[in-house]
Amino acid sequence: MRVLGVIVEYNPFHNGHLYHLTKAKELTNPDYVVAVMSGSFCQRGEPAIIDKFSRAEIALLNGIDVVLELPFIYAVQDAGGFARGAVWSLHNTGVVTDIVFGSESADLNFLQTIAAVMVKQPDPFPSLIREELKKGHSFPNARKYALMKYFEITKVMEPKEVLKIEKSNDILGIEYIRSIMLLNSPIKPLVVRRVGAEDRDERFQGKFSSATAIRRCISSGEWDKISKALPASSLRVISRELNEGRGPVFLQHMETMILSKLRLMDRSQLQRLHGFDEGLDKRFVDCAVKVTNLEDFFSCVKSKRFTLSKIRRLCLYALFDVTSEFVERSNSLGPQYLRVLGFSSRGRELLSKMKRVSRVPIISLCSLYRKVLEQAMKKPERFQLDPQLFEQQLLYDIKATSLHALLFPKTSERIGDRDFKIPPIITT
């Protein structure tokens, strides 16, 4: 049995995603397709434009068989943490045989060579990174320059080749491969060349526009453009959600929420949270009292060393009280469950197989999670769980969904605990 795994955000699902999925299926000819998808918040530190249940529905309508939620604690980390949680989730299914990801370079050998250096940390690579960080570079840039110097010394490849990893999908691709290596997983990585606009291109580029550009069009109500960039089923579900007042949701809707929380915190409180090092605690406290809106706050904190995406993620860590200890335990022990957001009729067959071989328990109904945990703890020979971490990871997912609902335009739709009220989405 061949099972294709894809790692997605689908924020929202557009023609580029459909192209990737189609090509991935052609490449692997799978019996089933599993997607692990960000839930209520995404990797750049932003809320998803519509909720995770509707995005799962769109995925199922476009050929995914099972949609699993990437736990919040991984969905809002940097590329390394995001990839580790996502690959670990697919590995934990016990059935996924291949991961196919989009890549600007589409050069798998190149990506694997870079990933191997990052995993093995051969001399003098670690010291080269430290040197570049001392120069004030952000970590991604410090790593890039260190890799160039490493290959200049070792002659393993042309140093200028490293410049290919400036694109976001290649960076993620390296992290996916690295995670597979670290887990010693039998999953095989494969690539599909990314088509259309670059990931962060805000300009509308027609049929293959970026998710960033599409979200901007949704914000401004340019439906003639949106309809050209989305598959019909995606357009239909998004239109329904917006008509019923459950979107669109944007980061600026969290402005008062975030600034209020930051103004209530002091440096000692921020220092216990993940990522608040290198003086960022002071920058956050100082800037929070100086500004009156999020854009000015980001401009106040941002520097060559701190990317905008990192600052946005740190805002979420402050809002949700994401401690360094919680992140470190999650990255060390991995996802403690597989949460099913939806499945097709074919996916039902695959779920039956997964329940027999998965490395962690599967949660289909959130209301039964305690029973799922209790049953799993009776099988220590199969499940090596940390019950406290299991509950902590899941409760963050639940809180994130409840908070996301508060951002809906229609007040009557802002009810909390939606995870306990909405069952898995099932399509035929």
XYZ file of C-alpha atoms in Angstrom:
428
model
C 0.000 0.000 0.000
C 1.347 3.418 -0.988
C 0.153 6.423 0.997
C 1.045 9.953 -0.018
C 1.526 12.514 2.734
C 1.335 16.268 2.153
C 2.048 19.090 4.610
C -0.216 22.068 4.069
C -1.836 25.212 5.404
C -4.389 25.761 2.595
C -4.867 29.359 3.655
C -6.799 29.251 1.380
C -6.670 26.254 -1.007
C -5.872 27.690 -4.461
C -4.975 26.528 -7.973
C -1.290 26.186 -7.054
C -2.240 23.760 -4.284
C -4.395 21.764 -6.691
C -1.505 21.643 -9.170
C 0.864 20.387 -6.454
C -1.594 17.732 -5.317
C -2.238 16.559 -8.876
C 1.486 16.314 -9.678
C 2.196 14.580 -6.363
C -0.388 11.935 -7.188
C 1.084 11.465 -10.670
C 4.520 11.040 -9.107
C 3.493 8.432 -6.527
C 0.262 6.835 -7.805
C -0.917 6.459 -4.193
C -3.727 4.339 -2.823
C -4.582 7.117 -0.342
C -3.601 10.715 0.423
C -3.142 12.108 3.951
C -2.737 15.811 4.658
C -1.433 17.261 7.901
C -2.768 20.814 8.011
C -2.256 23.838 10.238
C -5.305 24.500 12.388
C -6.474 27.938 13.506
C -3.129 29.737 13.180
C -0.410 29.496 10.567
C 3.366 29.408 10.446
C 3.837 33.131 9.806
C 2.090 33.973 13.058
C -1.274 34.802 11.488
C -4.802 33.452 11.980
C -6.183 31.318 9.149
C -8.579 33.263 6.913
C -11.382 30.745 7.577
C -11.613 28.029 10.198
C -9.845 24.691 10.095
C -13.023 22.656 9.588
C -13.939 24.507 6.380
C -10.362 24.304 5.096
C -10.415 20.550 5.806
C -13.672 20.284 3.858
C -12.079 21.997 0.853
C -9.104 19.642 1.036
C -11.399 16.609 1.002
C -13.376 17.984 -1.940
C -10.131 18.290 -3.896
C -8.789 14.774 -3.442
C -7.393 14.407 0.093
C -8.620 11.273 1.881
C -7.758 12.132 5.501
C -7.031 15.551 6.999
C -5.106 15.635 10.281
C -4.562 18.782 12.308
C -0.991 19.881 12.916
C -0.993 20.752 16.628
C -0.873 24.472 17.385
C 2.513 24.215 19.091
C 4.122 23.136 15.791
C 1.945 25.186 13.425
C 3.229 28.468 14.899
C 6.941 27.632 15.127
C 9.692 28.550 12.682
C 10.361 26.377 9.633
C 12.299 23.811 11.668
C 9.656 23.343 14.363
C 6.813 23.406 11.839
C 8.463 20.755 9.665
C 9.447 18.558 12.623
C 5.892 18.462 13.969
C 4.361 17.861 10.546
C 6.768 15.112 9.455
C 6.513 13.486 12.889
C 2.719 13.456 12.563
C 2.890 11.740 9.180
C 5.499 9.315 10.519
C 3.198 8.548 13.468
C 0.380 7.450 11.167
C 2.354 4.269 10.503
C 1.014 4.203 6.941
C 2.483 7.176 5.052
C 5.162 6.027 2.594
C 5.948 9.232 0.678
C 6.008 12.962 1.339
C 5.798 15.201 -1.717
C 6.456 18.897 -1.189
C 6.642 21.912 -3.459
C 10.075 23.357 -4.184
C 11.315 26.322 -6.185
C 14.530 24.525 -7.167
C 12.972 21.038 -7.491
C 16.503 19.686 -6.910
C 16.078 16.858 -4.398
C 19.782 15.904 -4.335
C 20.737 19.495 -3.515
C 18.143 19.722 -0.728
C 19.266 16.391 0.735
C 22.919 17.495 0.724
C 22.066 20.653 2.671
C 19.838 18.715 5.090
C 22.615 16.186 5.770
C 25.004 18.970 6.806
C 22.387 20.404 9.143
C 21.746 16.993 10.724
C 25.370 15.819 11.043
C 26.806 19.253 11.961
C 30.278 18.423 10.606
C 33.225 20.656 11.501
C 33.612 23.536 10.959
C 29.913 24.204 10.240
C 28.755 24.897 13.853
C 31.508 27.469 14.438
C 30.757 29.116 11.079
C 27.126 29.648 12.123
C 28.208 31.193 15.420
C 30.495 33.584 13.557
C 27.676 34.715 11.267
C 25.246 35.179 14.154
C 27.790 37.419 15.888
C 27.648 39.665 12.828
C 23.985 40.386 13.569
C 22.373 38.229 10.870
C 19.028 36.520 11.407
C 19.396 32.771 11.924
C 18.239 31.851 8.364
C 20.802 34.234 6.851
C 23.527 33.175 9.273
C 22.946 29.553 8.291
C 22.998 30.434 4.586
C 26.338 32.267 4.830
C 27.776 29.507 7.026
C 26.769 26.882 4.449
C 28.454 28.871 1.675
C 31.683 29.064 3.662
C 31.431 25.366 4.576
C 31.126 24.296 0.939
C 33.929 26.675 -0.017
C 36.146 24.826 2.457
C 34.962 21.248 1.787
C 34.311 21.512 -1.983
C 31.230 19.255 -1.604
C 29.307 21.618 -3.893
C 29.633 25.062 -5.403
C 29.098 27.633 -2.604
C 26.863 29.805 -4.799
C 24.433 26.893 -5.094
C 23.387 27.655 -1.497
C 21.717 30.843 -2.742
C 18.937 28.628 -4.094
C 17.605 28.127 -0.575
C 16.475 31.736 -0.215
C 12.971 30.733 -1.338
C 10.495 29.708 1.365
C 9.488 26.328 -0.084
C 13.097 25.202 -0.526
C 13.797 26.215 3.082
C 10.819 24.166 4.261
C 11.819 21.294 1.974
C 15.234 21.091 3.603
C 13.561 21.035 7.016
C 11.198 18.236 5.918
C 14.142 16.128 4.751
C 16.095 16.980 7.891
C 13.149 15.867 10.042
C 12.884 12.562 8.160
C 16.608 11.996 8.781
C 16.395 12.882 12.485
C 13.454 10.528 12.978
C 15.158 7.818 10.933
C 11.797 7.507 9.203
C 11.271 5.194 6.225
C 9.174 7.899 4.530
C 10.568 8.849 1.124
C 10.782 12.572 0.231
C 9.918 13.712 -3.305
C 9.582 17.155 -4.869
C 7.272 18.923 -7.304
C 8.431 22.185 -8.828
C 6.408 25.100 -7.518
C 4.581 27.052 -10.242
C 3.170 30.565 -10.343
C 3.797 33.514 -8.052
C 6.273 33.401 -5.189
C 4.811 32.512 -1.822
C 4.880 36.064 -0.431
C 4.129 37.926 -3.679
C 1.293 40.331 -2.857
C 0.511 41.054 -6.518
C -2.351 39.190 -8.167
C -0.889 36.981 -10.915
C -3.989 35.352 -12.347
C -4.604 31.600 -12.187
C -1.487 30.814 -10.120
C -1.475 33.678 -7.639
C 0.025 33.315 -4.175
C -2.076 32.722 -1.068
C -0.868 36.132 0.163
C -2.254 37.870 -2.939
C -5.509 35.922 -2.747
C -6.029 36.878 0.891
C -5.506 40.522 -0.060
C -8.125 40.176 -2.803
C -10.548 38.593 -0.324
C -9.922 41.472 2.072
C -10.778 44.011 -0.627
C -13.679 41.991 -2.074
C -12.183 41.528 -5.563
C -14.223 38.437 -6.374
C -13.579 38.562 -10.114
C -9.885 37.990 -9.363
C -10.483 35.491 -6.564
C -12.620 33.273 -8.813
C -9.723 32.980 -11.286
C -7.283 31.782 -8.632
C -9.382 29.220 -6.741
C -10.897 25.852 -7.695
C -14.708 26.011 -7.794
C -15.148 23.982 -4.590
C -12.746 26.226 -2.684
C -14.538 29.350 -3.894
C -17.897 27.848 -2.922
C -16.906 26.951 0.654
C -15.084 30.234 1.262
C -18.085 32.192 -0.051
C -20.378 30.216 2.265
C -18.195 30.888 5.310
C -17.991 34.594 4.561
C -21.725 34.854 3.870
C -22.433 33.199 7.234
C -20.112 35.586 9.061
C -17.281 33.161 9.862
C -14.624 35.062 7.957
C -12.510 36.517 6.615
C -10.145 36.575 9.583
C -6.945 38.644 9.462
C -4.128 39.483 11.842
C -5.250 43.106 12.180
C -8.441 41.818 13.836
C -6.200 40.779 16.738
C -4.675 44.237 17.174
C -6.333 45.228 20.456
C -6.058 41.666 21.767
C -2.289 41.499 21.196
C -1.375 45.024 22.267
C -3.501 44.708 25.412
C -1.724 41.510 26.409
C 1.715 42.983 25.730
C 0.996 46.116 27.757
C 0.003 43.923 30.706
C 3.279 41.964 30.610
C 6.710 42.825 31.958
C 10.131 41.634 30.838
C 10.328 38.800 33.377
C 7.042 37.369 32.112
C 8.216 37.515 28.503
C 11.582 35.935 29.314
C 9.956 32.649 30.302
C 8.262 32.397 26.912
C 9.731 30.730 23.830
C 11.910 32.898 21.604
C 12.242 35.996 23.771
C 16.022 36.151 23.807
C 18.607 38.606 22.455
C 16.863 41.552 24.098
C 13.496 40.948 22.435
C 11.730 41.065 25.791
C 12.854 44.696 26.232
C 11.987 45.638 22.643
C 8.484 44.193 23.038
C 7.799 45.969 26.344
C 9.189 49.291 25.134
C 7.411 49.221 21.773
C 4.034 48.092 23.181
C 3.653 51.340 25.131
C 4.904 53.581 22.314
C 2.548 52.515 19.511
C -1.191 52.477 18.902
C -1.456 49.812 16.187
C 0.114 46.501 15.172
C 1.859 47.741 12.027
C 3.726 50.387 14.005
C 4.529 47.796 16.659
C 6.065 45.458 14.063
C 8.082 48.346 12.598
C 9.276 49.324 16.074
C 10.503 45.807 16.944
C 11.770 44.703 13.531
C 15.468 44.736 12.698
C 17.875 42.966 10.362
C 18.141 40.189 12.913
C 14.435 39.716 13.653
C 12.137 38.884 10.747
C 8.529 40.015 10.611
C 7.318 36.404 10.710
C 9.291 35.781 13.902
C 7.841 38.888 15.555
C 4.315 37.816 14.646
C 4.920 34.356 16.079
C 6.270 35.880 19.279
C 3.070 37.932 19.586
C 1.137 34.655 19.525
C 3.484 33.114 22.098
C 2.787 36.068 24.388
C -0.960 35.883 23.799
C -1.145 32.129 24.422
C 1.586 31.955 27.079
C 3.769 29.536 25.092
C 6.712 28.737 27.360
C 10.174 27.607 26.322
C 9.694 24.452 28.394
C 6.511 23.512 26.508
C 8.136 24.018 23.100
C 11.247 22.080 24.073
C 9.249 19.111 25.404
C 7.030 19.098 22.318
C 10.014 19.184 19.968
C 11.753 16.469 21.959
C 8.820 14.053 22.410
C 6.785 14.905 19.307
C 3.035 15.123 18.679
C 1.221 13.002 21.253
C -1.872 12.278 19.118
C -3.338 12.456 15.626
C -6.412 14.684 15.496
C -8.772 13.895 12.608
C -10.420 16.983 11.099
C -12.114 15.122 8.266
C -12.101 12.163 5.911
C -13.665 10.897 2.687
C -15.391 7.549 2.212
C -12.008 6.179 1.045
C -10.377 7.888 3.990
C -12.595 5.887 6.344
C -10.865 2.719 5.092
C -7.449 4.248 5.692
C -8.373 5.402 9.189
C -9.276 1.822 10.065
C -5.793 0.737 9.000
C -4.160 3.656 10.854
C -5.883 2.783 14.121
C -4.152 -0.603 14.039
C -0.629 0.681 13.383
C -0.376 4.352 14.424
C 2.411 5.244 16.849
C 0.177 7.629 18.827
C -3.567 7.503 19.602
C -6.061 8.907 17.105
C -8.661 11.464 18.226
C -11.753 11.548 16.022
C -14.153 13.157 18.502
C -12.539 15.807 20.661
C -15.126 15.257 23.415
C -13.730 11.741 23.893
C -10.075 12.719 24.178
C -9.784 11.708 27.848
C -11.136 8.245 27.048
C -8.692 8.003 24.119
C -5.815 8.888 26.444
C -6.939 6.427 29.123
C -7.144 3.589 26.598
C -3.739 4.493 25.149
C -2.104 4.481 28.593
C -3.190 0.852 28.982
C -0.960 -0.059 26.007
C 2.561 1.074 27.019
C 4.083 -1.520 24.706
C 2.582 0.382 21.732
C 2.195 4.006 22.848
C 5.003 5.809 24.649
C 3.096 8.895 25.708
C 3.560 11.766 28.110
C -0.043 12.188 29.341
C 0.582 15.702 30.620
C 2.048 16.774 27.273
C -0.847 15.036 25.443
C -3.392 17.181 27.291
C -1.294 20.323 27.071
C -0.875 20.067 23.299
C -4.554 19.362 22.733
C -5.764 22.103 25.063
C -3.705 24.618 23.097
C -5.448 23.445 19.917
C -8.823 23.896 21.608
C -7.943 27.360 22.963
C -6.597 28.453 19.585
C -9.852 27.463 17.887
C -11.916 29.246 20.524
C -9.863 32.413 20.186
C -9.986 32.246 16.376
C -13.799 32.192 16.579
C -13.722 35.512 18.466
C -12.346 37.070 15.281
C -15.400 36.141 13.171
C -17.302 39.176 11.824
C -20.683 37.839 12.988
C -20.932 38.037 16.779
C -23.389 35.141 17.095
C -20.778 32.827 15.492
C -18.102 33.645 18.095
C -18.999 30.795 20.438
C -16.058 28.995 22.057
C -15.197 25.296 22.380
C -16.001 24.661 18.712
C -13.751 21.591 18.823
C -16.318 19.906 21.071
C -19.270 20.964 18.908
C -18.069 20.176 15.375
C -17.449 16.502 14.465
C -15.013 15.444 11.739
C -16.037 16.590 8.253
C -17.086 13.603 6.133
C -17.385 13.707 2.348
C -18.413 11.027 -0.116
